[in-house]
């Protein structure tokens, strides 16, 4: 999407804001890809939630699972909404 936005959409680059919300538990390849895109395509701003994945799991007393899906809401959605 970022490549299309920055190269094909016709939207001026200064009007595009790209973000990556870091859960602290992403694959190394994900971090490498985000850094690559930020360097080669368009700057990406990193958003850090108050707690990372492991801190949130400790606070909740469990890891997220099929019956308790709290990580996306807490680590992606809320920090992104706060940023906006």
PDB file of N, CA, C and O in Angstrom:
ATOM      1  N   UNK A   1       0.827  -1.173   0.000  1.00  0.00           N
ATOM      2  CA  UNK A   1       0.000   0.000   0.000  1.00  0.00           C
ATOM      3  C   UNK A   1       0.882   1.250   0.000  1.00  0.00           C
ATOM      4  O   UNK A   1       0.588   2.202  -0.705  1.00  0.00           O
ATOM      5  N   UNK A   2       1.930   1.231   0.796  1.00  0.00           N
ATOM      6  CA  UNK A   2       2.805   2.408   0.865  1.00  0.00           C
ATOM      7  C   UNK A   2       3.469   2.680  -0.478  1.00  0.00           C
ATOM      8  O   UNK A   2       3.583   3.839  -0.896  1.00  0.00           O
ATOM      9  N   UNK A   3       3.892   1.634  -1.157  1.00  0.00           N
ATOM     10  CA  UNK A   3       4.507   1.824  -2.477  1.00  0.00           C
ATOM     11  C   UNK A   3       3.498   2.452  -3.435  1.00  0.00           C
ATOM     12  O   UNK A   3       3.810   3.410  -4.140  1.00  0.00           O
ATOM     13  N   UNK A   4       2.284   1.943  -3.451  1.00  0.00           N
ATOM     14  CA  UNK A   4       1.251   2.508  -4.312  1.00  0.00           C
ATOM     15  C   UNK A   4       0.957   3.956  -3.923  1.00  0.00           C
ATOM     16  O   UNK A   4       0.881   4.825  -4.797  1.00  0.00           O
ATOM     17  N   UNK A   5       0.801   4.203  -2.622  1.00  0.00           N
ATOM     18  CA  UNK A   5       0.507   5.573  -2.164  1.00  0.00           C
ATOM     19  C   UNK A   5       1.587   6.550  -2.616  1.00  0.00           C
ATOM     20  O   UNK A   5       1.286   7.631  -3.103  1.00  0.00           O
ATOM     21  N   UNK A   6       2.837   6.165  -2.428  1.00  0.00           N
ATOM     22  CA  UNK A   6       3.923   7.091  -2.704  1.00  0.00           C
ATOM     23  C   UNK A   6       4.275   7.203  -4.183  1.00  0.00           C
ATOM     24  O   UNK A   6       4.803   8.212  -4.618  1.00  0.00           O
ATOM     25  N   UNK A   7       3.950   6.174  -4.975  1.00  0.00           N
ATOM     26  CA  UNK A   7       4.380   6.193  -6.373  1.00  0.00           C
ATOM     27  C   UNK A   7       3.262   6.260  -7.405  1.00  0.00           C
ATOM     28  O   UNK A   7       3.488   6.694  -8.528  1.00  0.00           O
ATOM     29  N   UNK A   8       2.075   5.821  -7.038  1.00  0.00           N
ATOM     30  CA  UNK A   8       1.009   5.709  -8.032  1.00  0.00           C
ATOM     31  C   UNK A   8      -0.239   6.533  -7.733  1.00  0.00           C
ATOM     32  O   UNK A   8      -1.010   6.812  -8.634  1.00  0.00           O
ATOM     33  N   UNK A   9      -0.470   6.889  -6.499  1.00  0.00           N
ATOM     34  CA  UNK A   9      -1.748   7.494  -6.118  1.00  0.00           C
ATOM     35  C   UNK A   9      -1.912   8.937  -6.578  1.00  0.00           C
ATOM     36  O   UNK A   9      -3.027   9.421  -6.690  1.00  0.00           O
ATOM     37  N   UNK A  10      -0.801   9.613  -6.804  1.00  0.00           N
ATOM     38  CA  UNK A  10      -0.882  11.030  -7.154  1.00  0.00           C
ATOM     39  C   UNK A  10      -0.960  11.935  -5.940  1.00  0.00           C
ATOM     40  O   UNK A  10      -1.001  13.153  -6.066  1.00  0.00           O
ATOM     41  N   UNK A  11      -0.990  11.354  -4.759  1.00  0.00           N
ATOM     42  CA  UNK A  11      -1.014  12.149  -3.523  1.00  0.00           C
ATOM     43  C   UNK A  11       0.401  12.668  -3.279  1.00  0.00           C
ATOM     44  O   UNK A  11       1.353  11.898  -3.301  1.00  0.00           O
ATOM     45  N   UNK A  12       0.542  13.980  -3.041  1.00  0.00           N
ATOM     46  CA  UNK A  12       1.880  14.515  -2.778  1.00  0.00           C
ATOM     47  C   UNK A  12       2.522  13.850  -1.554  1.00  0.00           C
ATOM     48  O   UNK A  12       1.849  13.593  -0.551  1.00  0.00           O
ATOM     49  N   UNK A  13       3.804  13.549  -1.652  1.00  0.00           N
ATOM     50  CA  UNK A  13       4.522  12.838  -0.588  1.00  0.00           C
ATOM     51  C   UNK A  13       4.374  13.523   0.763  1.00  0.00           C
ATOM     52  O   UNK A  13       4.257  12.850   1.790  1.00  0.00           O
ATOM     53  N   UNK A  14       4.348  14.845   0.784  1.00  0.00           N
ATOM     54  CA  UNK A  14       4.249  15.557   2.064  1.00  0.00           C
ATOM     55  C   UNK A  14       2.883  15.390   2.738  1.00  0.00           C
ATOM     56  O   UNK A  14       2.723  15.696   3.914  1.00  0.00           O
ATOM     57  N   UNK A  15       1.917  14.862   2.011  1.00  0.00           N
ATOM     58  CA  UNK A  15       0.594  14.617   2.591  1.00  0.00           C
ATOM     59  C   UNK A  15       0.427  13.174   3.081  1.00  0.00           C
ATOM     60  O   UNK A  15      -0.585  12.828   3.674  1.00  0.00           O
ATOM     61  N   UNK A  16       1.413  12.352   2.837  1.00  0.00           N
ATOM     62  CA  UNK A  16       1.336  10.935   3.231  1.00  0.00           C
ATOM     63  C   UNK A  16       2.027  10.752   4.576  1.00  0.00           C
ATOM     64  O   UNK A  16       3.160  11.181   4.753  1.00  0.00           O
ATOM     65  N   UNK A  17       1.329  10.120   5.491  1.00  0.00           N
ATOM     66  CA  UNK A  17       1.905   9.755   6.786  1.00  0.00           C
ATOM     67  C   UNK A  17       1.809   8.255   6.928  1.00  0.00           C
ATOM     68  O   UNK A  17       0.725   7.686   6.969  1.00  0.00           O
ATOM     69  N   UNK A  18       2.947   7.615   7.027  1.00  0.00           N
ATOM     70  CA  UNK A  18       2.987   6.165   7.189  1.00  0.00           C
ATOM     71  C   UNK A  18       3.441   5.854   8.610  1.00  0.00           C
ATOM     72  O   UNK A  18       4.359   6.488   9.125  1.00  0.00           O
ATOM     73  N   UNK A  19       2.785   4.872   9.227  1.00  0.00           N
ATOM     74  CA  UNK A  19       3.141   4.494  10.592  1.00  0.00           C
ATOM     75  C   UNK A  19       3.291   2.978  10.702  1.00  0.00           C
ATOM     76  O   UNK A  19       2.727   2.225   9.918  1.00  0.00           O
ATOM     77  N   UNK A  20       4.048   2.582  11.691  1.00  0.00           N
ATOM     78  CA  UNK A  20       4.213   1.175  12.056  1.00  0.00           C
ATOM     79  C   UNK A  20       4.105   1.109  13.563  1.00  0.00           C
ATOM     80  O   UNK A  20       4.851   1.774  14.279  1.00  0.00           O
ATOM     81  N   UNK A  21       3.160   0.330  14.063  1.00  0.00           N
ATOM     82  CA  UNK A  21       2.995   0.177  15.500  1.00  0.00           C
ATOM     83  C   UNK A  21       3.738  -1.074  15.936  1.00  0.00           C
ATOM     84  O   UNK A  21       3.392  -2.184  15.559  1.00  0.00           O
ATOM     85  N   UNK A  22       4.781  -0.871  16.725  1.00  0.00           N
ATOM     86  CA  UNK A  22       5.697  -1.935  17.125  1.00  0.00           C
ATOM     87  C   UNK A  22       5.222  -2.608  18.410  1.00  0.00           C
ATOM     88  O   UNK A  22       5.228  -2.003  19.476  1.00  0.00           O
ATOM     89  N   UNK A  23       4.835  -3.868  18.317  1.00  0.00           N
ATOM     90  CA  UNK A  23       4.360  -4.614  19.487  1.00  0.00           C
ATOM     91  C   UNK A  23       5.511  -5.096  20.368  1.00  0.00           C
ATOM     92  O   UNK A  23       5.292  -5.567  21.467  1.00  0.00           O
ATOM     93  N   UNK A  24       6.730  -5.008  19.839  1.00  0.00           N
ATOM     94  CA  UNK A  24       7.874  -5.547  20.558  1.00  0.00           C
ATOM     95  C   UNK A  24       8.020  -7.048  20.365  1.00  0.00           C
ATOM     96  O   UNK A  24       8.871  -7.679  20.979  1.00  0.00           O
ATOM     97  N   UNK A  25       7.184  -7.622  19.490  1.00  0.00           N
ATOM     98  CA  UNK A  25       7.216  -9.065  19.263  1.00  0.00           C
ATOM     99  C   UNK A  25       7.073  -9.396  17.781  1.00  0.00           C
ATOM    100  O   UNK A  25       6.463 -10.376  17.413  1.00  0.00           O
ATOM    101  N   UNK A  26       7.612  -8.555  16.938  1.00  0.00           N
ATOM    102  CA  UNK A  26       7.541  -8.781  15.497  1.00  0.00           C
ATOM    103  C   UNK A  26       8.732  -9.637  15.064  1.00  0.00           C
ATOM    104  O   UNK A  26       9.765  -9.665  15.728  1.00  0.00           O
ATOM    105  N   UNK A  27       8.590 -10.282  13.944  1.00  0.00           N
ATOM    106  CA  UNK A  27       9.694 -11.059  13.377  1.00  0.00           C
ATOM    107  C   UNK A  27      10.801 -10.113  12.925  1.00  0.00           C
ATOM    108  O   UNK A  27      10.525  -8.977  12.512  1.00  0.00           O
ATOM    109  N   UNK A  28      12.024 -10.565  13.002  1.00  0.00           N
ATOM    110  CA  UNK A  28      13.156  -9.749  12.545  1.00  0.00           C
ATOM    111  C   UNK A  28      12.943  -9.279  11.113  1.00  0.00           C
ATOM    112  O   UNK A  28      13.282  -8.143  10.766  1.00  0.00           O
ATOM    113  N   UNK A  29      12.382 -10.134  10.279  1.00  0.00           N
ATOM    114  CA  UNK A  29      12.134  -9.782   8.879  1.00  0.00           C
ATOM    115  C   UNK A  29      11.139  -8.629   8.765  1.00  0.00           C
ATOM    116  O   UNK A  29      11.249  -7.814   7.847  1.00  0.00           O
ATOM    117  N   UNK A  30      10.203  -8.549   9.675  1.00  0.00           N
ATOM    118  CA  UNK A  30       9.247  -7.447   9.658  1.00  0.00           C
ATOM    119  C   UNK A  30       9.962  -6.135   9.948  1.00  0.00           C
ATOM    120  O   UNK A  30       9.767  -5.143   9.237  1.00  0.00           O
ATOM    121  N   UNK A  31      10.787  -6.130  10.986  1.00  0.00           N
ATOM    122  CA  UNK A  31      11.543  -4.915  11.306  1.00  0.00           C
ATOM    123  C   UNK A  31      12.445  -4.515  10.145  1.00  0.00           C
ATOM    124  O   UNK A  31      12.518  -3.336   9.781  1.00  0.00           O
ATOM    125  N   UNK A  32      13.117  -5.485   9.536  1.00  0.00           N
ATOM    126  CA  UNK A  32      13.988  -5.201   8.398  1.00  0.00           C
ATOM    127  C   UNK A  32      13.197  -4.606   7.241  1.00  0.00           C
ATOM    128  O   UNK A  32      13.639  -3.661   6.586  1.00  0.00           O
ATOM    129  N   UNK A  33      12.009  -5.155   6.981  1.00  0.00           N
ATOM    130  CA  UNK A  33      11.178  -4.671   5.877  1.00  0.00           C
ATOM    131  C   UNK A  33      10.681  -3.251   6.141  1.00  0.00           C
ATOM    132  O   UNK A  33      10.693  -2.405   5.234  1.00  0.00           O
ATOM    133  N   UNK A  34      10.249  -2.982   7.346  1.00  0.00           N
ATOM    134  CA  UNK A  34       9.782  -1.635   7.681  1.00  0.00           C
ATOM    135  C   UNK A  34      10.930  -0.632   7.541  1.00  0.00           C
ATOM    136  O   UNK A  34      10.742   0.464   6.990  1.00  0.00           O
ATOM    137  N   UNK A  35      12.099  -0.992   8.013  1.00  0.00           N
ATOM    138  CA  UNK A  35      13.264  -0.112   7.871  1.00  0.00           C
ATOM    139  C   UNK A  35      13.611   0.108   6.400  1.00  0.00           C
ATOM    140  O   UNK A  35      13.916   1.231   5.990  1.00  0.00           O
ATOM    141  N   UNK A  36      13.554  -0.947   5.614  1.00  0.00           N
ATOM    142  CA  UNK A  36      13.825  -0.836   4.181  1.00  0.00           C
ATOM    143  C   UNK A  36      12.827   0.118   3.516  1.00  0.00           C
ATOM    144  O   UNK A  36      13.214   1.017   2.767  1.00  0.00           O
ATOM    145  N   UNK A  37      11.538  -0.096   3.762  1.00  0.00           N
ATOM    146  CA  UNK A  37      10.514   0.770   3.171  1.00  0.00           C
ATOM    147  C   UNK A  37      10.698   2.216   3.604  1.00  0.00           C
ATOM    148  O   UNK A  37      10.557   3.145   2.795  1.00  0.00           O
ATOM    149  N   UNK A  38      11.017   2.416   4.877  1.00  0.00           N
ATOM    150  CA  UNK A  38      11.213   3.772   5.389  1.00  0.00           C
ATOM    151  C   UNK A  38      12.401   4.448   4.712  1.00  0.00           C
ATOM    152  O   UNK A  38      12.382   5.646   4.441  1.00  0.00           O
ATOM    153  N   UNK A  39      13.409   3.694   4.416  1.00  0.00           N
ATOM    154  CA  UNK A  39      14.622   4.228   3.787  1.00  0.00           C
ATOM    155  C   UNK A  39      14.441   4.415   2.273  1.00  0.00           C
ATOM    156  O   UNK A  39      14.856   5.420   1.719  1.00  0.00           O
ATOM    157  N   UNK A  40      13.796   3.464   1.616  1.00  0.00           N
ATOM    158  CA  UNK A  40      13.759   3.451   0.154  1.00  0.00           C
ATOM    159  C   UNK A  40      12.467   3.974  -0.481  1.00  0.00           C
ATOM    160  O   UNK A  40      12.478   4.352  -1.651  1.00  0.00           O
ATOM    161  N   UNK A  41      11.369   3.965   0.272  1.00  0.00           N
ATOM    162  CA  UNK A  41      10.085   4.331  -0.328  1.00  0.00           C
ATOM    163  C   UNK A  41       9.538   5.625   0.264  1.00  0.00           C
ATOM    164  O   UNK A  41       9.319   6.605  -0.449  1.00  0.00           O
ATOM    165  N   UNK A  42       9.329   5.631   1.568  1.00  0.00           N
ATOM    166  CA  UNK A  42       8.747   6.798   2.240  1.00  0.00           C
ATOM    167  C   UNK A  42       8.982   6.650   3.740  1.00  0.00           C
ATOM    168  O   UNK A  42       8.892   5.541   4.268  1.00  0.00           O
ATOM    169  N   UNK A  43       9.250   7.739   4.408  1.00  0.00           N
ATOM    170  CA  UNK A  43       9.504   7.686   5.851  1.00  0.00           C
ATOM    171  C   UNK A  43       8.318   7.069   6.595  1.00  0.00           C
ATOM    172  O   UNK A  43       7.161   7.388   6.321  1.00  0.00           O
ATOM    173  N   UNK A  44       8.640   6.187   7.519  1.00  0.00           N
ATOM    174  CA  UNK A  44       7.625   5.539   8.354  1.00  0.00           C
ATOM    175  C   UNK A  44       7.883   5.933   9.800  1.00  0.00           C
ATOM    176  O   UNK A  44       8.988   5.774  10.302  1.00  0.00           O
ATOM    177  N   UNK A  45       6.852   6.443  10.447  1.00  0.00           N
ATOM    178  CA  UNK A  45       6.953   6.805  11.859  1.00  0.00           C
ATOM    179  C   UNK A  45       6.600   5.582  12.700  1.00  0.00           C
ATOM    180  O   UNK A  45       5.617   4.914  12.443  1.00  0.00           O
ATOM    181  N   UNK A  46       7.425   5.323  13.708  1.00  0.00           N
ATOM    182  CA  UNK A  46       7.190   4.173  14.591  1.00  0.00           C
ATOM    183  C   UNK A  46       6.379   4.616  15.793  1.00  0.00           C
ATOM    184  O   UNK A  46       6.698   5.613  16.440  1.00  0.00           O
ATOM    185  N   UNK A  47       5.356   3.846  16.094  1.00  0.00           N
ATOM    186  CA  UNK A  47       4.521   4.078  17.268  1.00  0.00           C
ATOM    187  C   UNK A  47       4.836   2.961  18.261  1.00  0.00           C
ATOM    188  O   UNK A  47       4.836   1.789  17.897  1.00  0.00           O
ATOM    189  N   UNK A  48       5.101   3.334  19.491  1.00  0.00           N
ATOM    190  CA  UNK A  48       5.399   2.352  20.542  1.00  0.00           C
ATOM    191  C   UNK A  48       4.266   2.394  21.570  1.00  0.00           C
ATOM    192  O   UNK A  48       4.023   3.428  22.180  1.00  0.00           O
ATOM    193  N   UNK A  49       3.576   1.278  21.776  1.00  0.00           N
ATOM    194  CA  UNK A  49       2.556   1.232  22.835  1.00  0.00           C
ATOM    195  C   UNK A  49       3.209   1.375  24.206  1.00  0.00           C
ATOM    196  O   UNK A  49       4.430   1.192  24.348  1.00  0.00           O
ATOM    197  N   UNK A  50       2.411   1.694  25.202  1.00  0.00           N
ATOM    198  CA  UNK A  50       2.939   1.833  26.569  1.00  0.00           C
ATOM    199  C   UNK A  50       3.608   0.546  27.035  1.00  0.00           C
ATOM    200  O   UNK A  50       4.639   0.568  27.676  1.00  0.00           O
ATOM    201  N   UNK A  51       2.967  -0.585  26.752  1.00  0.00           N
ATOM    202  CA  UNK A  51       3.512  -1.900  27.110  1.00  0.00           C
ATOM    203  C   UNK A  51       3.816  -2.669  25.841  1.00  0.00           C
ATOM    204  O   UNK A  51       3.077  -2.558  24.863  1.00  0.00           O
ATOM    205  N   UNK A  52       4.881  -3.459  25.861  1.00  0.00           N
ATOM    206  CA  UNK A  52       5.118  -4.320  24.707  1.00  0.00           C
ATOM    207  C   UNK A  52       4.335  -5.626  24.898  1.00  0.00           C
ATOM    208  O   UNK A  52       3.632  -5.810  25.906  1.00  0.00           O
ATOM    209  N   UNK A  53       4.445  -6.530  23.955  1.00  0.00           N
ATOM    210  CA  UNK A  53       3.685  -7.778  23.962  1.00  0.00           C
ATOM    211  C   UNK A  53       3.871  -8.563  25.259  1.00  0.00           C
ATOM    212  O   UNK A  53       2.909  -9.018  25.881  1.00  0.00           O
ATOM    213  N   UNK A  54       5.116  -8.728  25.669  1.00  0.00           N
ATOM    214  CA  UNK A  54       5.401  -9.545  26.855  1.00  0.00           C
ATOM    215  C   UNK A  54       4.955  -8.849  28.139  1.00  0.00           C
ATOM    216  O   UNK A  54       4.448  -9.498  29.060  1.00  0.00           O
ATOM    217  N   UNK A  55       5.118  -7.548  28.209  1.00  0.00           N
ATOM    218  CA  UNK A  55       4.648  -6.803  29.375  1.00  0.00           C
ATOM    219  C   UNK A  55       3.124  -6.892  29.488  1.00  0.00           C
ATOM    220  O   UNK A  55       2.586  -7.057  30.578  1.00  0.00           O
ATOM    221  N   UNK A  56       2.432  -6.787  28.354  1.00  0.00           N
ATOM    222  CA  UNK A  56       0.972  -6.888  28.362  1.00  0.00           C
ATOM    223  C   UNK A  56       0.526  -8.289  28.768  1.00  0.00           C
ATOM    224  O   UNK A  56      -0.412  -8.439  29.560  1.00  0.00           O
ATOM    225  N   UNK A  57       1.213  -9.310  28.281  1.00  0.00           N
ATOM    226  CA  UNK A  57       0.876 -10.688  28.665  1.00  0.00           C
ATOM    227  C   UNK A  57       1.063 -10.884  30.174  1.00  0.00           C
ATOM    228  O   UNK A  57       0.233 -11.524  30.830  1.00  0.00           O
ATOM    229  N   UNK A  58       2.139 -10.317  30.722  1.00  0.00           N
ATOM    230  CA  UNK A  58       2.354 -10.413  32.177  1.00  0.00           C
ATOM    231  C   UNK A  58       1.237  -9.714  32.939  1.00  0.00           C
ATOM    232  O   UNK A  58       0.701 -10.237  33.915  1.00  0.00           O
ATOM    233  N   UNK A  59       0.866  -8.522  32.469  1.00  0.00           N
ATOM    234  CA  UNK A  59      -0.196  -7.757  33.123  1.00  0.00           C
ATOM    235  C   UNK A  59      -1.527  -8.524  33.094  1.00  0.00           C
ATOM    236  O   UNK A  59      -2.248  -8.556  34.087  1.00  0.00           O
ATOM    237  N   UNK A  60      -1.830  -9.153  31.968  1.00  0.00           N
ATOM    238  CA  UNK A  60      -3.085  -9.900  31.819  1.00  0.00           C
ATOM    239  C   UNK A  60      -3.017 -11.280  32.454  1.00  0.00           C
ATOM    240  O   UNK A  60      -4.040 -11.934  32.646  1.00  0.00           O
ATOM    241  N   UNK A  61      -1.799 -11.748  32.749  1.00  0.00           N
ATOM    242  CA  UNK A  61      -1.631 -13.056  33.356  1.00  0.00           C
ATOM    243  C   UNK A  61      -1.764 -14.207  32.373  1.00  0.00           C
ATOM    244  O   UNK A  61      -1.969 -15.351  32.780  1.00  0.00           O
ATOM    245  N   UNK A  62      -1.654 -13.906  31.090  1.00  0.00           N
ATOM    246  CA  UNK A  62      -1.771 -14.934  30.055  1.00  0.00           C
ATOM    247  C   UNK A  62      -1.354 -14.370  28.707  1.00  0.00           C
ATOM    248  O   UNK A  62      -1.280 -13.164  28.523  1.00  0.00           O
ATOM    249  N   UNK A  63      -1.120 -15.272  27.779  1.00  0.00           N
ATOM    250  CA  UNK A  63      -0.893 -14.859  26.400  1.00  0.00           C
ATOM    251  C   UNK A  63      -2.238 -14.779  25.707  1.00  0.00           C
ATOM    252  O   UNK A  63      -3.190 -15.454  26.107  1.00  0.00           O
ATOM    253  N   UNK A  64      -2.352 -13.977  24.674  1.00  0.00           N
ATOM    254  CA  UNK A  64      -3.617 -13.934  23.940  1.00  0.00           C
ATOM    255  C   UNK A  64      -3.874 -15.262  23.255  1.00  0.00           C
ATOM    256  O   UNK A  64      -2.953 -16.003  22.944  1.00  0.00           O
ATOM    257  N   UNK A  65      -5.136 -15.568  23.054  1.00  0.00           N
ATOM    258  CA  UNK A  65      -5.526 -16.810  22.391  1.00  0.00           C
ATOM    259  C   UNK A  65      -6.874 -16.635  21.718  1.00  0.00           C
ATOM    260  O   UNK A  65      -7.416 -15.535  21.656  1.00  0.00           O
ATOM    261  N   UNK A  66      -7.428 -17.727  21.256  1.00  0.00           N
ATOM    262  CA  UNK A  66      -8.689 -17.681  20.526  1.00  0.00           C
ATOM    263  C   UNK A  66      -9.830 -17.099  21.366  1.00  0.00           C
ATOM    264  O   UNK A  66     -10.709 -16.426  20.845  1.00  0.00           O
ATOM    265  N   UNK A  67      -9.809 -17.329  22.671  1.00  0.00           N
ATOM    266  CA  UNK A  67     -10.880 -16.840  23.542  1.00  0.00           C
ATOM    267  C   UNK A  67     -10.557 -15.485  24.172  1.00  0.00           C
ATOM    268  O   UNK A  67     -11.415 -14.875  24.795  1.00  0.00           O
ATOM    269  N   UNK A  68      -9.346 -15.051  24.032  1.00  0.00           N
ATOM    270  CA  UNK A  68      -8.933 -13.780  24.632  1.00  0.00           C
ATOM    271  C   UNK A  68      -7.959 -13.079  23.693  1.00  0.00           C
ATOM    272  O   UNK A  68      -6.755 -13.257  23.781  1.00  0.00           O
ATOM    273  N   UNK A  69      -8.509 -12.281  22.794  1.00  0.00           N
ATOM    274  CA  UNK A  69      -7.698 -11.617  21.769  1.00  0.00           C
ATOM    275  C   UNK A  69      -7.504 -10.142  22.127  1.00  0.00           C
ATOM    276  O   UNK A  69      -8.113  -9.276  21.529  1.00  0.00           O
ATOM    277  N   UNK A  70      -6.675  -9.907  23.085  1.00  0.00           N
ATOM    278  CA  UNK A  70      -6.477  -8.534  23.547  1.00  0.00           C
ATOM    279  C   UNK A  70      -5.296  -7.821  22.908  1.00  0.00           C
ATOM    280  O   UNK A  70      -5.199  -6.604  22.966  1.00  0.00           O
ATOM    281  N   UNK A  71      -4.388  -8.555  22.287  1.00  0.00           N
ATOM    282  CA  UNK A  71      -3.139  -7.921  21.860  1.00  0.00           C
ATOM    283  C   UNK A  71      -3.332  -6.943  20.705  1.00  0.00           C
ATOM    284  O   UNK A  71      -2.754  -5.860  20.716  1.00  0.00           O
ATOM    285  N   UNK A  72      -4.138  -7.269  19.710  1.00  0.00           N
ATOM    286  CA  UNK A  72      -4.325  -6.343  18.588  1.00  0.00           C
ATOM    287  C   UNK A  72      -4.955  -5.047  19.064  1.00  0.00           C
ATOM    288  O   UNK A  72      -4.500  -3.957  18.705  1.00  0.00           O
ATOM    289  N   UNK A  73      -5.973  -5.166  19.888  1.00  0.00           N
ATOM    290  CA  UNK A  73      -6.648  -3.968  20.404  1.00  0.00           C
ATOM    291  C   UNK A  73      -5.692  -3.116  21.228  1.00  0.00           C
ATOM    292  O   UNK A  73      -5.594  -1.901  21.030  1.00  0.00           O
ATOM    293  N   UNK A  74      -4.979  -3.741  22.143  1.00  0.00           N
ATOM    294  CA  UNK A  74      -4.114  -3.005  23.067  1.00  0.00           C
ATOM    295  C   UNK A  74      -2.804  -2.536  22.445  1.00  0.00           C
ATOM    296  O   UNK A  74      -2.301  -1.474  22.796  1.00  0.00           O
ATOM    297  N   UNK A  75      -2.241  -3.342  21.550  1.00  0.00           N
ATOM    298  CA  UNK A  75      -0.904  -3.035  21.031  1.00  0.00           C
ATOM    299  C   UNK A  75      -0.898  -2.384  19.656  1.00  0.00           C
ATOM    300  O   UNK A  75       0.116  -1.799  19.267  1.00  0.00           O
ATOM    301  N   UNK A  76      -1.994  -2.473  18.925  1.00  0.00           N
ATOM    302  CA  UNK A  76      -2.062  -1.866  17.586  1.00  0.00           C
ATOM    303  C   UNK A  76      -3.128  -0.770  17.513  1.00  0.00           C
ATOM    304  O   UNK A  76      -2.828   0.360  17.159  1.00  0.00           O
ATOM    305  N   UNK A  77      -4.370  -1.137  17.829  1.00  0.00           N
ATOM    306  CA  UNK A  77      -5.485  -0.209  17.630  1.00  0.00           C
ATOM    307  C   UNK A  77      -5.435   1.011  18.550  1.00  0.00           C
ATOM    308  O   UNK A  77      -5.505   2.145  18.080  1.00  0.00           O
ATOM    309  N   UNK A  78      -5.322   0.780  19.853  1.00  0.00           N
ATOM    310  CA  UNK A  78      -5.327   1.922  20.787  1.00  0.00           C
ATOM    311  C   UNK A  78      -4.160   2.869  20.564  1.00  0.00           C
ATOM    312  O   UNK A  78      -4.365   4.090  20.522  1.00  0.00           O
ATOM    313  N   UNK A  79      -2.919   2.381  20.404  1.00  0.00           N
ATOM    314  CA  UNK A  79      -1.819   3.311  20.152  1.00  0.00           C
ATOM    315  C   UNK A  79      -1.971   4.067  18.828  1.00  0.00           C
ATOM    316  O   UNK A  79      -1.656   5.253  18.739  1.00  0.00           O
ATOM    317  N   UNK A  80      -2.505   3.397  17.804  1.00  0.00           N
ATOM    318  CA  UNK A  80      -2.714   4.065  16.515  1.00  0.00           C
ATOM    319  C   UNK A  80      -3.769   5.157  16.626  1.00  0.00           C
ATOM    320  O   UNK A  80      -3.604   6.248  16.103  1.00  0.00           O
ATOM    321  N   UNK A  81      -4.863   4.849  17.322  1.00  0.00           N
ATOM    322  CA  UNK A  81      -5.909   5.860  17.525  1.00  0.00           C
ATOM    323  C   UNK A  81      -5.383   7.034  18.330  1.00  0.00           C
ATOM    324  O   UNK A  81      -5.703   8.189  18.030  1.00  0.00           O
ATOM    325  N   UNK A  82      -4.589   6.764  19.349  1.00  0.00           N
ATOM    326  CA  UNK A  82      -4.007   7.848  20.156  1.00  0.00           C
ATOM    327  C   UNK A  82      -3.076   8.719  19.310  1.00  0.00           C
ATOM    328  O   UNK A  82      -3.056   9.936  19.448  1.00  0.00           O
ATOM    329  N   UNK A  83      -2.336   8.098  18.418  1.00  0.00           N
ATOM    330  CA  UNK A  83      -1.443   8.831  17.525  1.00  0.00           C
ATOM    331  C   UNK A  83      -2.225   9.760  16.617  1.00  0.00           C
ATOM    332  O   UNK A  83      -1.884  10.916  16.431  1.00  0.00           O
ATOM    333  N   UNK A  84      -3.302   9.217  16.048  1.00  0.00           N
ATOM    334  CA  UNK A  84      -4.137  10.010  15.125  1.00  0.00           C
ATOM    335  C   UNK A  84      -4.776  11.171  15.880  1.00  0.00           C
ATOM    336  O   UNK A  84      -4.806  12.278  15.455  1.00  0.00           O
TER     337      UNK A  84
END
